[in-house]
Amino acid sequence: MKRFFLCVAMMICQLLLTAEAQAINYKEKDTTAARLSIEFRRLYIDGDEKKLYAKAQELLDYIKSQPEFDHHLYYSTLIDVVSFDMNNGHYYRAMQKARKLVAEMKEKQHTEEYYNASYLMAIIYWYRNNIPIASKYFDKAIKEVPKENTIDLASIYTDYANMMTDEDPQKAMQLVNLALEKSGDNCYRLTYALTMKGVIAFAQRDGATVLECYRHYLDLKGQNTPDHICDMYEKHLALAALTVNGHADEAMEESKSDLDNTDRYAIQLSICDYIGDKAKAYEILKKLTKEEEMLNNLIMEDDINEMNSDLQVVEAKREMSRNWIIFLVVLIVLSMIIIVCLIVIIMSRRRSLQRMSQHNAELTKAKNRAQESDRMKSIFIRHVSHEIRTPLNIITGFTQVLNTPGYVPSENDRKDMMLRISENTEQITMMVNELLEMADMESMTVIDRTDETTASNLCQQAIAESNISPTEQVAFRLQNEVPDDLKLKTNSRIVVKILRNLLKNAVKFTSQGHITLKVTLDERKTHINFAVIDTGIGVPEEARERIFERFEKVNSFKEGIGLGLSVSRSLARRMGGDVTLADTGSHGSTFLLTMPL
């Protein structure tokens, strides 16, 4: 479930509460700092953007002017400005300011404040739906937070668990348990972590834990005042408990109130998943997808608007530069030497203008590609949005870096960025090819078996199409125990396709050892067996059959969308054969293609 707005609101509340406490402490030390800080908080609540920026700058200038530089107040003010931008929909602007904040902290080596910046970057990347990078920043913040600051550490663990609820429920549960451990007797942090644990348990279909968390939460709520309770996910946990108690219909009805569209559809989807109502879950998923599309469009629109604003600033600076050049030409026309210098400057400026023009054209193309990609995304999002999102984020990120006005990367950086863009583009292409293979398979009503060939020919074709070759780390062997005079009556194209999928799968998961393609006849000599044997990472016992389902993968970080084995098994069975996984323990994998002669 996407809870970005709630997460940002939660973080803002925490920052404001901390800031108010700081302001109170400053009354005893520095009345001017306390006054400016309180005025800044009031403008934050009022939402007056221009006045808030001006007051923030006034406070920052005052802090800098003091003999003892209060870096904690300084950085907390900058973090509040970033959170204000996020809360008002200025995502691109918030990202730019956050990066400058991190760079400034590192430059001044204020290590005790690093965790706040990392925490903020994690929230921003989470908000932009870039889970891998957000996870790295959450991990970084956990390492950087002072050990004695268990309260902030509990908040970081809880928000981290919130983000991982849909991505990795098991990890989310581990994180929220750590949050509960670090919360101590802080009721606000404890109730936040407790309700989050109930939501995660509901996603894992752990009804007992859901009810236990709900009862514990109600006990704490009854024993404390409202300002000491975090009730942000009370509604979610209550609906989950209602569902676990067998009142799913009532929970669905109550979910229609007091929740925004995204949260409503997300909790309804969880309820349907819990009770196994797949038909209704599909309808709700379509609504949730539409809401997420609207959110993504808002983020994209803000990015484009902010980049256009940056371009306008650059254009204004360029116009000023042009006028300055003209002024210089008028002033130094009396000297031939100065004239020569001016000519060199003018030529340099012209080249700069050409580069800027090229950058503008590339930005326009990137915008057009992004719009086209947004239109096409709705076609694939039902099944492959999770797998295709990461490579798309990488491509978009490096494209924006390469197209940033005034930024000229080194040759090595440029080649590295282009290589990463190319690799992720190939990954998306492979995903689409797998989808096309699946569509082609489903459209085939009859698979003929009229080809007469030999096992050797089939193996050679599959090896050639797989582009498999031995390396220093991985050896390749072909063991054909079937005589060449034995003719097979089959569909050569389909068998080669299946063998190609199995070979590519072996290459993908084998970094050392060997890959063997072995061909044998069964004892009754009615079937031929093609075995692809590798010394790779193997397949866990619990995933042995699940890997043959569509969109299932043993390692979610490997490229592909999990269709190769599913397509191969389906094709083999439609020709009277099968694709199975032999039991090899922890020593690699052996996939067996069995076909009738």
PDB file of N, CA, C and O in Angstrom, residues 118-157:
ATOM      1  N   SER A 118      19.948  11.704   5.828  1.00  0.00           N
ATOM      2  CA  SER A 118      19.695  10.399   5.206  1.00  0.00           C
ATOM      3  C   SER A 118      18.236   9.989   5.345  1.00  0.00           C
ATOM      4  O   SER A 118      17.618   9.458   4.414  1.00  0.00           O
ATOM      5  N   TYR A 119      17.675  10.245   6.509  1.00  0.00           N
ATOM      6  CA  TYR A 119      16.257   9.956   6.767  1.00  0.00           C
ATOM      7  C   TYR A 119      15.377  10.739   5.793  1.00  0.00           C
ATOM      8  O   TYR A 119      14.436  10.208   5.196  1.00  0.00           O
ATOM      9  N   LEU A 120      15.710  12.032   5.624  1.00  0.00           N
ATOM     10  CA  LEU A 120      14.941  12.884   4.719  1.00  0.00           C
ATOM     11  C   LEU A 120      15.045  12.389   3.278  1.00  0.00           C
ATOM     12  O   LEU A 120      14.046  12.321   2.547  1.00  0.00           O
ATOM     13  N   MET A 121      16.250  12.004   2.842  1.00  0.00           N
ATOM     14  CA  MET A 121      16.424  11.502   1.475  1.00  0.00           C
ATOM     15  C   MET A 121      15.652  10.195   1.282  1.00  0.00           C
ATOM     16  O   MET A 121      15.081   9.952   0.214  1.00  0.00           O
ATOM     17  N   ALA A 122      15.616   9.359   2.312  1.00  0.00           N
ATOM     18  CA  ALA A 122      14.857   8.108   2.217  1.00  0.00           C
ATOM     19  C   ALA A 122      13.374   8.396   1.996  1.00  0.00           C
ATOM     20  O   ALA A 122      12.718   7.761   1.153  1.00  0.00           O
ATOM     21  N   ILE A 123      12.838   9.359   2.752  1.00  0.00           N
ATOM     22  CA  ILE A 123      11.422   9.709   2.604  1.00  0.00           C
ATOM     23  C   ILE A 123      11.144  10.250   1.210  1.00  0.00           C
ATOM     24  O   ILE A 123      10.142   9.898   0.569  1.00  0.00           O
ATOM     25  N   ILE A 124      12.055  11.098   0.687  1.00  0.00           N
ATOM     26  CA  ILE A 124      11.854  11.694  -0.639  1.00  0.00           C
ATOM     27  C   ILE A 124      11.852  10.612  -1.709  1.00  0.00           C
ATOM     28  O   ILE A 124      10.974  10.576  -2.587  1.00  0.00           O
ATOM     29  N   TYR A 125      12.828   9.706  -1.671  1.00  0.00           N
ATOM     30  CA  TYR A 125      12.880   8.649  -2.687  1.00  0.00           C
ATOM     31  C   TYR A 125      11.708   7.679  -2.546  1.00  0.00           C
ATOM     32  O   TYR A 125      11.207   7.161  -3.541  1.00  0.00           O
ATOM     33  N   TRP A 126      11.274   7.440  -1.319  1.00  0.00           N
ATOM     34  CA  TRP A 126      10.078   6.621  -1.122  1.00  0.00           C
ATOM     35  C   TRP A 126       8.875   7.311  -1.750  1.00  0.00           C
ATOM     36  O   TRP A 126       8.064   6.690  -2.430  1.00  0.00           O
ATOM     37  N   TYR A 127       8.785   8.605  -1.526  1.00  0.00           N
ATOM     38  CA  TYR A 127       7.667   9.367  -2.079  1.00  0.00           C
ATOM     39  C   TYR A 127       7.667   9.293  -3.597  1.00  0.00           C
ATOM     40  O   TYR A 127       6.611   9.253  -4.233  1.00  0.00           O
ATOM     41  N   ARG A 128       8.862   9.223  -4.195  1.00  0.00           N
ATOM     42  CA  ARG A 128       8.976   9.135  -5.651  1.00  0.00           C
ATOM     43  C   ARG A 128       8.947   7.684  -6.123  1.00  0.00           C
ATOM     44  O   ARG A 128       9.238   7.386  -7.273  1.00  0.00           O
ATOM     45  N   ASN A 129       8.651   6.767  -5.211  1.00  0.00           N
ATOM     46  CA  ASN A 129       8.452   5.352  -5.543  1.00  0.00           C
ATOM     47  C   ASN A 129       9.734   4.667  -5.993  1.00  0.00           C
ATOM     48  O   ASN A 129       9.697   3.684  -6.733  1.00  0.00           O
ATOM     49  N   ASN A 130      10.874   5.158  -5.557  1.00  0.00           N
ATOM     50  CA  ASN A 130      12.159   4.529  -5.873  1.00  0.00           C
ATOM     51  C   ASN A 130      12.605   3.750  -4.630  1.00  0.00           C
ATOM     52  O   ASN A 130      13.407   4.218  -3.824  1.00  0.00           O
ATOM     53  N   ILE A 131      12.048   2.544  -4.488  1.00  0.00           N
ATOM     54  CA  ILE A 131      12.240   1.769  -3.259  1.00  0.00           C
ATOM     55  C   ILE A 131      13.702   1.352  -3.031  1.00  0.00           C
ATOM     56  O   ILE A 131      14.193   1.445  -1.905  1.00  0.00           O
ATOM     57  N   PRO A 132      14.449   0.890  -4.056  1.00  0.00           N
ATOM     58  CA  PRO A 132      15.839   0.464  -3.797  1.00  0.00           C
ATOM     59  C   PRO A 132      16.707   1.583  -3.215  1.00  0.00           C
ATOM     60  O   PRO A 132      17.435   1.371  -2.248  1.00  0.00           O
ATOM     61  N   ILE A 133      16.634   2.784  -3.795  1.00  0.00           N
ATOM     62  CA  ILE A 133      17.455   3.888  -3.293  1.00  0.00           C
ATOM     63  C   ILE A 133      16.959   4.337  -1.920  1.00  0.00           C
ATOM     64  O   ILE A 133      17.754   4.643  -1.020  1.00  0.00           O
ATOM     65  N   ALA A 134      15.629   4.370  -1.738  1.00  0.00           N
ATOM     66  CA  ALA A 134      15.084   4.732  -0.432  1.00  0.00           C
ATOM     67  C   ALA A 134      15.574   3.756   0.644  1.00  0.00           C
ATOM     68  O   ALA A 134      15.905   4.165   1.762  1.00  0.00           O
ATOM     69  N   SER A 135      15.637   2.463   0.317  1.00  0.00           N
ATOM     70  CA  SER A 135      16.122   1.465   1.276  1.00  0.00           C
ATOM     71  C   SER A 135      17.571   1.737   1.670  1.00  0.00           C
ATOM     72  O   SER A 135      17.941   1.613   2.844  1.00  0.00           O
ATOM     73  N   LYS A 136      18.396   2.119   0.700  1.00  0.00           N
ATOM     74  CA  LYS A 136      19.798   2.414   0.999  1.00  0.00           C
ATOM     75  C   LYS A 136      19.903   3.582   1.974  1.00  0.00           C
ATOM     76  O   LYS A 136      20.720   3.566   2.905  1.00  0.00           O
ATOM     77  N   TYR A 137      19.071   4.607   1.771  1.00  0.00           N
ATOM     78  CA  TYR A 137      19.123   5.758   2.670  1.00  0.00           C
ATOM     79  C   TYR A 137      18.571   5.415   4.053  1.00  0.00           C
ATOM     80  O   TYR A 137      19.071   5.928   5.074  1.00  0.00           O
ATOM     81  N   PHE A 138      17.537   4.568   4.123  1.00  0.00           N
ATOM     82  CA  PHE A 138      17.055   4.136   5.430  1.00  0.00           C
ATOM     83  C   PHE A 138      18.157   3.385   6.179  1.00  0.00           C
ATOM     84  O   PHE A 138      18.394   3.621   7.378  1.00  0.00           O
ATOM     85  N   ASP A 139      18.835   2.452   5.493  1.00  0.00           N
ATOM     86  CA  ASP A 139      19.939   1.716   6.117  1.00  0.00           C
ATOM     87  C   ASP A 139      21.041   2.672   6.578  1.00  0.00           C
ATOM     88  O   ASP A 139      21.632   2.500   7.650  1.00  0.00           O
ATOM     89  N   LYS A 140      21.312   3.676   5.765  1.00  0.00           N
ATOM     90  CA  LYS A 140      22.353   4.653   6.097  1.00  0.00           C
ATOM     91  C   LYS A 140      21.960   5.454   7.338  1.00  0.00           C
ATOM     92  O   LYS A 140      22.778   5.692   8.227  1.00  0.00           O
ATOM     93  N   ALA A 141      20.693   5.876   7.396  1.00  0.00           N
ATOM     94  CA  ALA A 141      20.222   6.642   8.559  1.00  0.00           C
ATOM     95  C   ALA A 141      20.313   5.817   9.836  1.00  0.00           C
ATOM     96  O   ALA A 141      20.680   6.334  10.899  1.00  0.00           O
ATOM     97  N   ILE A 142      19.986   4.520   9.751  1.00  0.00           N
ATOM     98  CA  ILE A 142      20.044   3.643  10.927  1.00  0.00           C
ATOM     99  C   ILE A 142      21.475   3.536  11.450  1.00  0.00           C
ATOM    100  O   ILE A 142      21.711   3.531  12.664  1.00  0.00           O
ATOM    101  N   LYS A 143      22.444   3.471  10.544  1.00  0.00           N
ATOM    102  CA  LYS A 143      23.841   3.381  10.961  1.00  0.00           C
ATOM    103  C   LYS A 143      24.338   4.705  11.551  1.00  0.00           C
ATOM    104  O   LYS A 143      25.189   4.709  12.431  1.00  0.00           O
ATOM    105  N   GLU A 144      23.797   5.839  11.055  1.00  0.00           N
ATOM    106  CA  GLU A 144      24.305   7.153  11.450  1.00  0.00           C
ATOM    107  C   GLU A 144      23.672   7.697  12.729  1.00  0.00           C
ATOM    108  O   GLU A 144      24.266   8.528  13.402  1.00  0.00           O
ATOM    109  N   VAL A 145      22.457   7.262  13.074  1.00  0.00           N
ATOM    110  CA  VAL A 145      21.779   7.827  14.247  1.00  0.00           C
ATOM    111  C   VAL A 145      22.551   7.469  15.513  1.00  0.00           C
ATOM    112  O   VAL A 145      23.021   6.338  15.668  1.00  0.00           O
ATOM    113  N   PRO A 146      22.759   8.435  16.404  1.00  0.00           N
ATOM    114  CA  PRO A 146      23.469   8.131  17.654  1.00  0.00           C
ATOM    115  C   PRO A 146      22.781   7.017  18.443  1.00  0.00           C
ATOM    116  O   PRO A 146      21.554   6.945  18.486  1.00  0.00           O
ATOM    117  N   LYS A 147      23.558   6.136  19.070  1.00  0.00           N
ATOM    118  CA  LYS A 147      23.007   4.978  19.761  1.00  0.00           C
ATOM    119  C   LYS A 147      22.051   5.376  20.889  1.00  0.00           C
ATOM    120  O   LYS A 147      21.082   4.679  21.164  1.00  0.00           O
ATOM    121  N   GLU A 148      22.356   6.519  21.533  1.00  0.00           N
ATOM    122  CA  GLU A 148      21.496   6.926  22.644  1.00  0.00           C
ATOM    123  C   GLU A 148      20.170   7.519  22.169  1.00  0.00           C
ATOM    124  O   GLU A 148      19.216   7.639  22.953  1.00  0.00           O
ATOM    125  N   ASN A 149      20.054   7.830  20.891  1.00  0.00           N
ATOM    126  CA  ASN A 149      18.831   8.439  20.364  1.00  0.00           C
ATOM    127  C   ASN A 149      17.871   7.339  19.898  1.00  0.00           C
ATOM    128  O   ASN A 149      17.597   7.171  18.718  1.00  0.00           O
ATOM    129  N   THR A 150      17.342   6.570  20.828  1.00  0.00           N
ATOM    130  CA  THR A 150      16.489   5.436  20.472  1.00  0.00           C
ATOM    131  C   THR A 150      15.129   5.872  19.932  1.00  0.00           C
ATOM    132  O   THR A 150      14.502   5.135  19.173  1.00  0.00           O
ATOM    133  N   ILE A 151      14.670   7.065  20.315  1.00  0.00           N
ATOM    134  CA  ILE A 151      13.347   7.521  19.872  1.00  0.00           C
ATOM    135  C   ILE A 151      13.339   7.767  18.361  1.00  0.00           C
ATOM    136  O   ILE A 151      12.454   7.289  17.639  1.00  0.00           O
ATOM    137  N   ASP A 152      14.337   8.525  17.872  1.00  0.00           N
ATOM    138  CA  ASP A 152      14.416   8.751  16.429  1.00  0.00           C
ATOM    139  C   ASP A 152      14.682   7.444  15.688  1.00  0.00           C
ATOM    140  O   ASP A 152      14.183   7.233  14.581  1.00  0.00           O
ATOM    141  N   LEU A 153      15.480   6.559  16.296  1.00  0.00           N
ATOM    142  CA  LEU A 153      15.758   5.265  15.666  1.00  0.00           C
ATOM    143  C   LEU A 153      14.468   4.453  15.521  1.00  0.00           C
ATOM    144  O   LEU A 153      14.249   3.788  14.503  1.00  0.00           O
ATOM    145  N   ALA A 154      13.589   4.531  16.516  1.00  0.00           N
ATOM    146  CA  ALA A 154      12.302   3.826  16.434  1.00  0.00           C
ATOM    147  C   ALA A 154      11.464   4.365  15.284  1.00  0.00           C
ATOM    148  O   ALA A 154      10.814   3.604  14.547  1.00  0.00           O
ATOM    149  N   SER A 155      11.491   5.696  15.083  1.00  0.00           N
ATOM    150  CA  SER A 155      10.731   6.297  13.969  1.00  0.00           C
ATOM    151  C   SER A 155      11.280   5.842  12.625  1.00  0.00           C
ATOM    152  O   SER A 155      10.522   5.536  11.706  1.00  0.00           O
ATOM    153  N   ILE A 156      12.601   5.790  12.515  1.00  0.00           N
ATOM    154  CA  ILE A 156      13.217   5.367  11.258  1.00  0.00           C
ATOM    155  C   ILE A 156      12.844   3.914  10.957  1.00  0.00           C
ATOM    156  O   ILE A 156      12.453   3.575   9.830  1.00  0.00           O
ATOM    157  N   TYR A 157      12.944   3.036  11.957  1.00  0.00           N
ATOM    158  CA  TYR A 157      12.578   1.631  11.761  1.00  0.00           C
ATOM    159  C   TYR A 157      11.114   1.497  11.337  1.00  0.00           C
ATOM    160  O   TYR A 157      10.777   0.705  10.451  1.00  0.00           O
TER     161      TYR A 157
END
